[in-house]
Amino acid sequence: VGHGEVHLRLGMLHRDMGNPEAAVHEWRHLWLEHPGDPAVSMVPDLERTLPTTFVIPPITSEHHYQRAERLYRFNRHREALKAFELARAAAPEQGVSDEVLYHIGTAQYHARENIAAVATFRQLFERAPRASFAPVALLMLARLHLRVEADEAFLDTVQVLKAAFPASKQADEMSYVLGHFHRNRGRFAEALQAFRRVAQRGNRSEFADDAWWYLGWIQYGLRRYRQATQTWGKLLRTFPASPLVPDTLYWQGRAFERLGRRANAQSRYEWLQTSYRQTYYGYLATARLTGLSPWPWEARTVEGDGVVVGTEPSVLEPFPIVPSNAHATRGAELWTMRLFAEAGEELQAVPADGANALLYHRLAAQAFHWVGEPHRALSILRRHSRAAILQAVGLSARDLQEMTFPLGALQRLDGVSLDGLDPRFIGALVMAESGWNPRAFSRVGARGLMQLMPETGHRLAQTLGIHLPSEDQLFDPSLNLRLGIAHVRELLRRFDHQLPLAVASYNAGEQEVSQWWARRGDLDVEEFIANIPFRETRHYVQRVFVYYAEYQRIYRGRRG
């Protein structure tokens, strides 16, 4: 029974016992504090079942604002906007605070209501041009102008921001974004100048290491390979702990190769292989040294009737220890009854500082893994180090690997649903999209394991002849996978079975990726990925391929 169902049933119990005040309290608590729960839709109908003699307390403007803020924090931006509208309508004479106005604008931004968002942030800035929210409002205005390709408005806003708040973090960010603005339009001299200004600020800029990286990348693209190696060398010396070190080492190695300095290139690849082996560039460096690709760049058809990996144990592992507290005792009893989901609930509730807590938490993770709730297993495993789990509780490396990179509901799909795709690749995509959480809900409204937008889900369902009466059905794991796999197949057909293009378009959209691919010139596939303009999409593609390499390693020879 879900959290929302509990509140509904408690309210119905109070109603049936003649206590409508307590019933309303339960239902309103659910409506206010858990507005994203599917059970919320039942609250209005249930309130109408109360005695007609009972006066239901009105929903005030404050209630609507409280609910809107909760929806905003849960990234349910379209629903938050409706709640904000209801709040303002309930008390039109009441002013809106700067913080609420900022949240409304941000929700509009994420809901891609661009015109409305521009108006909101302009109002926020003009209300108090020197107040604390003013630089934030200007930053969001600049982002919106950039999104809709209003270049002059973008440049004007950046100029106002840098003039009015030169020392602000928002001005620092826009100075960095200005470099990308010029780079993406092929104005490389202006881009180099903008990035150099940011890089020279050193530790005073949050974006200095990124700026050094892009200085080198532009030089590499202009075939100034010697300059690129020198620029990236400065980055490595100045920011040795930067997350860009793997990227820098790899592309410095590629630049050395272009210069014919193979020994220098090899030293960079060996550095990556030693210190960053299981990263995207660690895998590419190993491929550079061995000549063996870590993954296919093109989709391959996989024959078979689905994944042949079991989840729930065919032979029950006995509970390995005498329980030491009430939660562990109940967990052991449920374990023996093969009620693994319920056992997991009890075992994960064992206090972290209690005796044998690590063992109980491992058992909870294993129980959730067995019942097909891998996201809950992953949540537990992430609290503990890999070494601690292996040493303290005796879990085999193989079991830990399969729990860390699960196949989840993919195991219930047949070969027809997989449509010839490698389930290990789909597993990598799901891991990157939702971390295997079937209830995942993004700030733009994407739902479920493969983060399908409602309009995409409805279109795919219609194509497959599936009835989809509610958007919340996209939270169903098997249905979400079927629709998501169909979408991946569409993208592969669109991009001639090129996996990087399909993955990039899954994140950024087909139109954007088509434009990037058309402008790629003579870039090879690795250079194309590194050159993706959207940082989120670039990192997403790299993350999917790292996960794919791990899935291939763990489930080698078990494709379907």
Coordinates of C-alpha atoms in Angstrom, one line a residue:
V1 CA 0.0 0.0 0.0
G2 CA 1.4 3.4 -1.0
H3 CA 1.9 6.4 1.3
G4 CA -1.1 8.2 -0.3
E5 CA -3.3 5.1 0.0
V6 CA -2.6 5.1 3.8
H7 CA -3.9 8.7 4.2
L8 CA -6.9 7.9 2.1
R9 CA -7.8 4.9 4.1
L10 CA -7.2 6.6 7.5
G11 CA -9.5 9.4 6.3
M12 CA -12.2 6.9 5.3
L13 CA -11.9 5.2 8.6
H14 CA -12.4 8.5 10.5
R15 CA -15.3 9.3 8.2
D16 CA -17.0 6.0 8.9
M17 CA -16.5 6.5 12.6
G18 CA -18.3 9.8 12.5
N19 CA -15.2 12.1 12.7
P20 CA -15.2 14.2 9.6
E21 CA -12.7 16.7 11.0
A22 CA -10.1 14.0 11.3
A23 CA -11.0 12.7 7.8
V24 CA -10.5 16.1 6.3
H25 CA -7.2 16.5 8.2
E26 CA -5.8 13.3 6.7
W27 CA -7.0 14.1 3.1
R28 CA -5.8 17.7 3.3
H29 CA -2.4 16.6 4.6
L30 CA -2.1 14.3 1.6
W31 CA -3.2 17.1 -0.8
L32 CA -0.8 19.7 0.7
E33 CA 2.3 17.7 1.6
H34 CA 2.3 14.9 -1.0
P35 CA 0.7 16.6 -4.1
G36 CA 2.6 14.3 -6.5
D37 CA 1.1 11.1 -5.1
P38 CA -1.4 9.5 -7.5
A39 CA -3.9 9.1 -4.6
V40 CA -4.3 12.9 -4.4
S41 CA -6.8 12.7 -7.3
M42 CA -9.3 10.9 -5.0
V43 CA -9.4 13.7 -2.4
P44 CA -12.1 15.9 -3.9
D45 CA -14.4 12.9 -4.5
L46 CA -13.9 11.7 -1.0
E47 CA -14.6 15.1 0.6
R48 CA -18.0 15.0 -1.2
T49 CA -18.8 11.8 0.7
L50 CA -18.8 13.6 4.0
P51 CA -22.2 14.4 5.7
T52 CA -23.9 17.4 4.2
T53 CA -24.3 18.9 7.6
F54 CA -20.5 19.1 8.0
V55 CA -18.9 22.4 6.7
I56 CA -15.7 21.6 4.8
P57 CA -13.0 24.2 5.6
P58 CA -12.3 26.3 2.6
I59 CA -9.0 26.1 0.8
T60 CA -7.2 29.4 1.3
S61 CA -4.7 31.3 -0.8
E62 CA -2.0 30.2 1.8
H63 CA -2.9 26.5 1.2
H64 CA -2.6 26.9 -2.6
Y65 CA 0.8 28.6 -2.1
Q66 CA 2.0 25.9 0.2
R67 CA 0.9 23.2 -2.3
A68 CA 2.5 25.1 -5.2
E69 CA 5.8 25.3 -3.4
R70 CA 5.7 21.6 -2.7
L71 CA 5.0 20.8 -6.3
Y72 CA 7.8 23.2 -7.3
R73 CA 10.3 21.3 -5.1
F74 CA 9.1 18.0 -6.6
N75 CA 9.9 19.4 -10.1
R76 CA 6.2 19.1 -11.1
H77 CA 6.4 22.5 -12.7
R78 CA 3.2 22.6 -14.8
E79 CA 1.1 21.5 -11.8
A80 CA 3.0 24.1 -9.6
L81 CA 2.0 26.9 -12.1
K82 CA -1.7 25.9 -11.9
A83 CA -1.4 26.0 -8.1
F84 CA 0.3 29.4 -8.1
E85 CA -2.5 30.7 -10.4
L86 CA -5.2 29.4 -7.9
A87 CA -3.3 31.0 -5.0
R88 CA -3.2 34.4 -6.7
A89 CA -6.9 34.1 -7.8
A90 CA -7.9 33.3 -4.2
A91 CA -6.4 36.5 -2.9
P92 CA -5.9 38.9 -5.9
E93 CA -5.2 41.8 -3.5
Q94 CA -2.3 40.0 -1.9
G95 CA 1.1 40.8 -3.2
V96 CA 3.6 38.2 -4.5
S97 CA 7.0 38.0 -2.8
D98 CA 10.2 38.1 -4.8
E99 CA 10.9 34.5 -4.0
V100 CA 7.5 33.3 -5.2
L101 CA 7.8 35.3 -8.3
Y102 CA 11.2 33.7 -8.9
H103 CA 9.7 30.2 -8.4
I104 CA 6.9 31.1 -10.9
G105 CA 9.4 32.2 -13.5
T106 CA 11.6 29.2 -12.9
A107 CA 8.6 26.8 -13.3
Q108 CA 7.7 28.6 -16.5
Y109 CA 11.3 28.3 -17.7
H110 CA 11.3 24.5 -17.1
A111 CA 7.8 24.1 -18.6
R112 CA 9.2 26.0 -21.7
E113 CA 6.6 28.7 -21.4
N114 CA 9.2 31.1 -22.7
I115 CA 7.2 34.2 -23.3
A116 CA 5.6 34.0 -19.9
A117 CA 8.9 33.4 -18.2
V118 CA 10.5 36.4 -19.9
A119 CA 7.6 38.6 -18.6
T120 CA 8.0 37.2 -15.1
F121 CA 11.8 37.7 -14.8
R122 CA 11.5 41.1 -16.3
Q123 CA 8.9 42.0 -13.7
L124 CA 11.2 40.6 -11.0
F125 CA 14.2 42.7 -12.2
E126 CA 12.2 45.9 -12.7
R127 CA 10.5 45.6 -9.3
A128 CA 13.9 46.2 -7.6
P129 CA 16.9 46.5 -10.0
R130 CA 19.5 46.5 -7.2
A131 CA 17.9 43.9 -4.9
S132 CA 19.3 40.4 -4.3
F133 CA 17.0 38.7 -6.9
A134 CA 18.0 41.2 -9.7
P135 CA 21.2 39.4 -10.9
V136 CA 19.3 36.1 -10.9
A137 CA 16.5 37.6 -12.9
L138 CA 18.9 39.0 -15.4
L139 CA 20.7 35.6 -15.7
M140 CA 17.4 33.8 -16.4
L141 CA 16.4 36.5 -18.9
A142 CA 19.7 35.9 -20.7
R143 CA 19.2 32.1 -20.7
L144 CA 15.7 32.6 -22.2
H145 CA 16.9 35.0 -24.9
L146 CA 19.6 32.4 -25.8
R147 CA 17.0 29.6 -25.9
V148 CA 14.8 31.4 -28.4
E149 CA 17.8 32.7 -30.4
A150 CA 17.2 36.3 -29.6
D151 CA 20.9 37.2 -30.0
E152 CA 20.7 41.0 -29.6
A153 CA 18.5 40.7 -26.5
F154 CA 20.9 38.2 -25.1
L155 CA 24.0 40.4 -25.6
D156 CA 22.1 43.4 -24.2
T157 CA 21.1 41.5 -21.1
V158 CA 24.6 40.2 -20.6
Q159 CA 26.0 43.8 -20.8
V160 CA 23.4 45.0 -18.2
L161 CA 24.3 42.1 -15.9
K162 CA 28.0 42.6 -16.1
A163 CA 27.8 46.4 -15.7
A164 CA 25.4 46.3 -12.7
F165 CA 26.7 43.3 -10.9
P166 CA 30.3 42.8 -12.1
A167 CA 31.4 40.7 -9.1
S168 CA 28.3 38.5 -9.0
K169 CA 28.4 34.7 -9.7
Q170 CA 25.7 35.4 -12.3
A171 CA 28.0 37.8 -14.2
D172 CA 30.8 35.2 -14.0
E173 CA 28.5 32.5 -15.5
M174 CA 27.4 34.8 -18.3
S175 CA 31.0 35.7 -19.2
Y176 CA 31.5 31.9 -19.6
V177 CA 28.3 31.4 -21.5
L178 CA 29.3 34.3 -23.8
G179 CA 32.3 32.2 -24.9
H180 CA 29.9 29.4 -25.9
F181 CA 27.6 31.9 -27.6
H182 CA 30.4 32.9 -30.0
R183 CA 31.8 29.4 -30.4
N184 CA 28.4 27.9 -31.4
R185 CA 28.2 30.6 -34.1
G186 CA 31.6 30.0 -35.5
R187 CA 33.1 33.2 -34.1
F188 CA 36.2 31.6 -32.8
A189 CA 38.3 34.7 -32.2
E190 CA 35.6 36.2 -30.0
A191 CA 35.1 32.9 -28.3
L192 CA 38.8 32.6 -27.5
Q193 CA 38.8 36.1 -26.1
A194 CA 35.8 35.4 -23.9
F195 CA 37.1 32.1 -22.5
R196 CA 40.6 33.6 -21.9
R197 CA 39.1 36.4 -19.7
V198 CA 37.3 33.8 -17.6
A199 CA 40.4 31.5 -17.4
Q200 CA 42.6 34.4 -16.3
R201 CA 40.3 34.9 -13.2
G202 CA 41.7 31.6 -11.8
N203 CA 40.1 30.5 -8.6
R204 CA 37.9 33.6 -8.5
S205 CA 35.8 32.1 -11.3
E206 CA 33.7 28.9 -10.9
F207 CA 34.2 28.3 -14.6
A208 CA 37.9 28.9 -15.0
D209 CA 38.9 25.2 -15.6
D210 CA 36.0 24.9 -18.1
A211 CA 37.3 28.0 -19.8
W212 CA 40.8 26.6 -20.1
W213 CA 39.4 23.4 -21.5
Y214 CA 37.4 25.2 -24.2
L215 CA 40.4 27.4 -25.1
G216 CA 42.3 24.1 -25.9
W217 CA 39.3 22.6 -27.6
I218 CA 38.9 25.5 -30.0
Q219 CA 42.6 25.4 -30.7
Y220 CA 42.4 21.7 -31.4
G221 CA 39.4 22.3 -33.8
L222 CA 41.4 25.0 -35.6
R223 CA 44.3 22.4 -35.9
R224 CA 46.6 24.4 -33.7
Y225 CA 47.6 21.2 -31.9
R226 CA 50.8 22.5 -30.3
Q227 CA 48.8 25.4 -28.7
A228 CA 46.1 23.0 -27.6
T229 CA 48.6 20.8 -25.8
Q230 CA 50.1 23.8 -24.0
T231 CA 46.7 25.2 -23.0
W232 CA 45.6 21.8 -21.6
G233 CA 49.0 21.5 -19.8
K234 CA 48.2 24.8 -18.0
L235 CA 44.8 23.4 -17.0
L236 CA 46.4 20.2 -15.6
R237 CA 48.9 22.3 -13.6
T238 CA 46.4 24.9 -12.4
F239 CA 43.5 22.6 -11.6
P240 CA 44.9 19.1 -10.9
A241 CA 41.6 18.1 -9.1
S242 CA 39.3 19.4 -11.9
P243 CA 36.6 16.9 -13.1
L244 CA 37.9 17.8 -16.6
V245 CA 41.3 16.1 -16.0
P246 CA 40.2 12.9 -17.8
D247 CA 38.9 14.9 -20.8
T248 CA 42.1 17.0 -20.9
L249 CA 44.4 14.0 -20.7
Y250 CA 42.6 12.2 -23.5
W251 CA 42.4 15.1 -25.9
Q252 CA 46.0 16.2 -25.1
G253 CA 47.0 12.7 -26.1
R254 CA 45.0 12.9 -29.3
A255 CA 46.7 16.3 -30.1
F256 CA 50.1 14.7 -29.4
E257 CA 49.2 12.0 -31.9
R258 CA 48.4 14.7 -34.5
L259 CA 51.9 16.1 -33.9
G260 CA 53.5 12.7 -34.3
R261 CA 54.6 12.6 -30.6
R262 CA 53.4 9.1 -29.9
A263 CA 55.4 8.6 -26.7
N264 CA 53.7 11.7 -25.2
A265 CA 50.3 10.5 -26.3
Q266 CA 50.9 7.0 -24.9
S267 CA 51.9 8.5 -21.5
R268 CA 48.5 10.3 -21.3
Y269 CA 46.6 7.2 -22.2
E270 CA 48.4 5.1 -19.7
W271 CA 47.7 7.8 -17.0
L272 CA 44.0 7.5 -17.9
Q273 CA 44.1 3.8 -17.8
T274 CA 45.8 3.8 -14.4
S275 CA 43.8 6.5 -12.6
Y276 CA 40.5 6.8 -14.5
R277 CA 40.0 3.3 -16.0
Q278 CA 36.2 3.0 -15.6
T279 CA 35.4 6.5 -16.9
Y280 CA 34.4 7.4 -20.5
Y281 CA 37.9 8.6 -21.4
G282 CA 39.5 5.8 -19.5
Y283 CA 37.7 3.3 -21.7
L284 CA 38.7 5.3 -24.8
A285 CA 42.3 5.5 -23.7
T286 CA 42.4 1.7 -23.2
A287 CA 41.0 1.3 -26.7
R288 CA 43.7 3.7 -28.0
L289 CA 46.4 1.5 -26.4
T290 CA 44.9 -1.9 -27.3
G291 CA 43.0 -1.2 -30.5
L292 CA 39.9 -2.9 -29.0
S293 CA 36.7 -0.8 -28.9
P294 CA 35.0 -0.8 -25.5
W295 CA 31.5 -0.7 -27.1
P296 CA 30.0 -0.8 -30.6
W297 CA 29.2 2.6 -32.1
E298 CA 26.5 1.0 -34.2
A299 CA 23.4 -0.8 -33.0
R300 CA 23.6 -4.6 -33.6
T301 CA 20.6 -6.9 -33.8
V302 CA 20.5 -9.4 -31.0
E303 CA 18.8 -12.7 -31.6
G304 CA 16.8 -14.4 -28.8
D305 CA 13.7 -14.4 -26.6
G306 CA 14.8 -12.0 -24.0
V307 CA 17.3 -11.8 -21.2
V308 CA 18.1 -15.1 -19.5
V309 CA 19.2 -13.8 -16.2
G310 CA 17.1 -14.7 -13.2
T311 CA 16.4 -12.3 -10.3
E312 CA 14.6 -14.0 -7.4
P313 CA 16.6 -17.0 -6.1
S314 CA 15.4 -20.4 -7.1
V315 CA 16.9 -21.7 -3.8
L316 CA 16.2 -19.5 -0.8
E317 CA 19.3 -18.4 1.1
P318 CA 18.6 -18.9 4.8
F319 CA 18.7 -15.8 6.9
P320 CA 22.4 -15.7 7.8
I321 CA 22.3 -14.3 11.4
V322 CA 20.4 -14.4 14.6
P323 CA 18.3 -11.1 14.6
S324 CA 19.5 -8.5 17.1
N325 CA 16.5 -6.1 17.2
A326 CA 12.8 -5.9 16.4
H327 CA 13.2 -4.7 12.8
A328 CA 15.7 -7.5 12.1
T329 CA 13.4 -10.1 13.7
R330 CA 10.5 -9.1 11.6
G331 CA 12.7 -9.0 8.5
A332 CA 13.9 -12.5 9.2
E333 CA 10.4 -13.8 9.5
L334 CA 9.3 -12.1 6.3
W335 CA 12.5 -13.4 4.5
T336 CA 11.6 -17.0 5.5
M337 CA 8.1 -16.4 4.0
R338 CA 9.7 -15.1 0.8
L339 CA 8.0 -11.8 1.3
F340 CA 11.1 -10.0 0.2
A341 CA 9.7 -6.5 -0.4
E342 CA 8.3 -6.4 3.1
A343 CA 11.5 -8.0 4.5
G344 CA 13.5 -5.2 2.8
E345 CA 11.4 -2.5 4.4
E346 CA 12.1 -3.9 7.9
L347 CA 15.8 -4.6 7.3
Q348 CA 16.6 -1.2 5.9
A349 CA 15.0 0.3 9.0
V350 CA 17.7 -1.2 11.2
P351 CA 19.7 1.7 12.7
A352 CA 22.9 2.4 10.8
D353 CA 25.0 2.4 14.0
G354 CA 23.5 -0.9 15.3
A355 CA 25.1 -4.3 15.5
N356 CA 25.5 -5.9 12.1
A357 CA 23.8 -2.9 10.5
L358 CA 25.8 -3.3 7.3
L359 CA 24.8 -6.9 6.9
Y360 CA 21.1 -6.1 7.4
H361 CA 21.3 -3.3 4.9
R362 CA 23.0 -5.6 2.4
L363 CA 20.2 -8.1 2.9
A364 CA 17.6 -5.3 2.4
A365 CA 19.3 -4.4 -0.9
Q366 CA 19.3 -8.0 -2.0
A367 CA 15.7 -8.4 -1.1
F368 CA 14.7 -5.4 -3.1
H369 CA 16.8 -6.6 -6.0
W370 CA 15.1 -10.0 -6.0
V371 CA 11.6 -8.4 -6.1
G372 CA 12.4 -6.2 -9.1
E373 CA 12.9 -2.9 -7.2
P374 CA 16.5 -2.2 -8.2
H375 CA 16.3 1.5 -7.5
R376 CA 15.7 0.8 -3.8
A377 CA 18.6 -1.6 -3.7
L378 CA 20.8 1.0 -5.4
S379 CA 19.8 3.6 -2.9
I380 CA 21.0 1.4 0.0
L381 CA 24.2 0.4 -1.8
R382 CA 25.2 4.0 -2.4
R383 CA 25.2 4.7 1.3
H384 CA 28.1 2.2 1.8
S385 CA 31.4 1.7 0.0
R386 CA 31.9 -1.2 -2.3
A387 CA 34.9 -2.5 -0.3
A388 CA 33.0 -2.3 3.0
I389 CA 30.1 -4.4 1.7
L390 CA 32.4 -7.0 0.2
Q391 CA 34.6 -7.3 3.3
A392 CA 32.0 -7.0 6.0
V393 CA 29.1 -9.0 4.7
G394 CA 30.6 -11.6 2.4
L395 CA 28.6 -10.6 -0.7
S396 CA 30.2 -12.0 -3.8
A397 CA 31.6 -9.5 -6.3
R398 CA 29.3 -10.9 -9.0
D399 CA 26.2 -10.4 -6.9
L400 CA 27.2 -6.9 -6.1
Q401 CA 27.9 -6.1 -9.7
E402 CA 24.4 -7.3 -10.8
M403 CA 22.8 -5.3 -8.0
T404 CA 24.8 -2.2 -9.0
F405 CA 23.9 -2.6 -12.7
P406 CA 20.5 -4.3 -12.7
L407 CA 18.3 -5.5 -15.5
G408 CA 15.1 -5.1 -13.5
A409 CA 11.9 -5.2 -15.5
L410 CA 13.9 -5.9 -18.7
Q411 CA 13.9 -9.5 -17.6
R412 CA 10.1 -9.7 -18.1
L413 CA 10.2 -8.6 -21.7
D414 CA 10.3 -11.0 -24.6
G415 CA 12.3 -10.8 -27.7
V416 CA 9.4 -9.1 -29.6
S417 CA 9.3 -6.2 -27.1
L418 CA 13.1 -5.8 -27.3
D419 CA 12.9 -5.6 -31.1
G420 CA 16.3 -7.0 -31.6
L421 CA 18.0 -4.4 -29.4
D422 CA 20.7 -5.4 -26.9
P423 CA 19.0 -5.4 -23.5
R424 CA 22.3 -4.4 -21.9
F425 CA 22.2 -1.2 -24.0
I426 CA 18.7 -0.5 -22.9
G427 CA 19.8 -1.2 -19.3
A428 CA 22.5 1.5 -19.6
L429 CA 19.9 3.9 -21.0
V430 CA 17.5 3.3 -18.1
M431 CA 20.4 3.7 -15.6
A432 CA 21.2 7.1 -17.0
E433 CA 17.6 8.2 -17.3
S434 CA 16.1 7.2 -14.0
G435 CA 18.5 5.1 -12.0
W436 CA 15.8 2.3 -12.4
N437 CA 13.3 4.3 -10.4
P438 CA 9.9 3.5 -11.9
R439 CA 8.4 6.6 -10.2
A440 CA 11.0 9.0 -11.5
F441 CA 9.5 12.4 -12.6
S442 CA 11.7 15.0 -14.2
R443 CA 11.4 18.8 -13.9
V444 CA 10.0 18.9 -17.5
G445 CA 7.4 16.2 -16.8
A446 CA 9.1 13.1 -18.1
R447 CA 7.9 9.9 -16.4
G448 CA 9.1 6.4 -15.5
L449 CA 12.1 4.2 -16.1
M450 CA 12.9 5.7 -19.6
Q451 CA 11.6 9.2 -18.8
L452 CA 9.0 9.5 -21.4
M453 CA 7.2 12.8 -22.0
P454 CA 3.4 12.3 -22.0
E455 CA 3.0 13.4 -25.6
T456 CA 5.7 11.0 -26.7
G457 CA 4.1 8.2 -24.7
H458 CA 0.7 8.8 -26.2
R459 CA 2.1 8.9 -29.7
L460 CA 4.1 5.6 -29.2
A461 CA 1.1 3.9 -27.5
Q462 CA -1.1 4.8 -30.5
T463 CA 1.5 3.4 -32.9
L464 CA 1.8 0.2 -31.0
G465 CA -2.0 -0.1 -30.5
I466 CA -1.8 0.3 -26.7
H467 CA -4.6 2.1 -24.8
L468 CA -3.1 4.8 -22.6
P469 CA -6.0 6.5 -20.8
S470 CA -3.8 8.2 -18.2
E471 CA -0.3 9.8 -18.3
D472 CA 0.4 8.1 -14.9
Q473 CA 0.3 4.8 -16.7
L474 CA 3.8 5.7 -17.9
F475 CA 5.0 4.9 -14.4
D476 CA 4.2 1.2 -15.1
P477 CA 7.7 -0.4 -15.6
S478 CA 6.9 -2.9 -18.3
L479 CA 4.8 -0.5 -20.4
N480 CA 7.3 2.3 -20.0
L481 CA 10.1 0.0 -21.3
R482 CA 8.0 -1.2 -24.3
L483 CA 7.3 2.4 -25.3
G484 CA 10.8 3.6 -24.6
I485 CA 12.3 0.7 -26.6
A486 CA 10.0 1.6 -29.5
H487 CA 11.3 5.2 -29.3
V488 CA 14.9 4.1 -29.3
R489 CA 14.2 2.0 -32.4
E490 CA 12.7 5.0 -34.1
L491 CA 15.8 7.1 -33.4
L492 CA 18.1 4.4 -34.6
R493 CA 16.2 4.2 -37.9
R494 CA 16.4 8.0 -38.1
F495 CA 20.1 8.1 -37.6
D496 CA 21.2 5.1 -39.6
H497 CA 21.7 2.9 -36.5
Q498 CA 24.4 5.2 -35.0
L499 CA 24.2 4.7 -31.2
P500 CA 25.8 8.0 -30.2
L501 CA 23.3 10.0 -32.3
A502 CA 20.3 8.0 -31.0
V503 CA 21.5 8.5 -27.4
A504 CA 22.1 12.2 -27.9
S505 CA 18.7 12.7 -29.5
Y506 CA 17.0 10.7 -26.7
N507 CA 18.2 13.5 -24.4
A508 CA 18.3 16.6 -26.6
G509 CA 15.8 15.9 -29.4
E510 CA 16.1 14.8 -33.0
Q511 CA 16.1 18.3 -34.5
E512 CA 19.1 19.5 -32.4
V513 CA 21.1 16.4 -33.1
S514 CA 20.4 16.5 -36.8
Q515 CA 21.7 20.0 -36.9
W516 CA 24.9 19.1 -35.0
W517 CA 25.5 16.1 -37.2
A518 CA 25.0 18.1 -40.4
R519 CA 27.6 20.7 -39.1
R520 CA 30.2 18.1 -37.9
G521 CA 32.5 18.6 -40.9
D522 CA 35.4 16.0 -40.7
L523 CA 35.0 15.2 -37.0
D524 CA 35.2 11.6 -36.1
V525 CA 32.6 10.1 -33.7
E526 CA 34.7 10.8 -30.6
E527 CA 35.3 14.4 -31.6
F528 CA 31.6 14.8 -32.4
I529 CA 30.6 13.7 -28.9
A530 CA 33.2 16.0 -27.3
N531 CA 31.8 18.8 -29.4
I532 CA 28.1 18.5 -28.5
P533 CA 27.1 22.0 -27.5
F534 CA 24.9 21.0 -24.6
R535 CA 27.0 20.0 -21.6
E536 CA 24.1 17.9 -20.2
T537 CA 23.7 16.0 -23.4
R538 CA 27.4 15.5 -23.8
H539 CA 27.8 14.1 -20.3
Y540 CA 24.7 12.0 -20.8
V541 CA 26.0 10.3 -23.9
Q542 CA 29.3 9.6 -22.2
R543 CA 27.5 8.2 -19.1
V544 CA 25.4 5.9 -21.2
F545 CA 28.4 4.4 -22.9
V546 CA 30.2 3.9 -19.6
Y547 CA 27.2 2.1 -18.3
Y548 CA 27.0 0.1 -21.5
A549 CA 30.6 -1.0 -21.0
E550 CA 29.8 -2.1 -17.5
Y551 CA 26.6 -4.0 -18.5
Q552 CA 28.6 -5.8 -21.3
R553 CA 31.3 -6.7 -18.8
I554 CA 28.9 -8.0 -16.1
Y555 CA 26.5 -9.8 -18.5
R556 CA 29.1 -10.9 -21.0
G557 CA 27.6 -13.6 -23.3
R558 CA 24.1 -13.1 -21.8
R559 CA 22.6 -10.8 -24.3
G560 CA 19.3 -12.6 -24.9

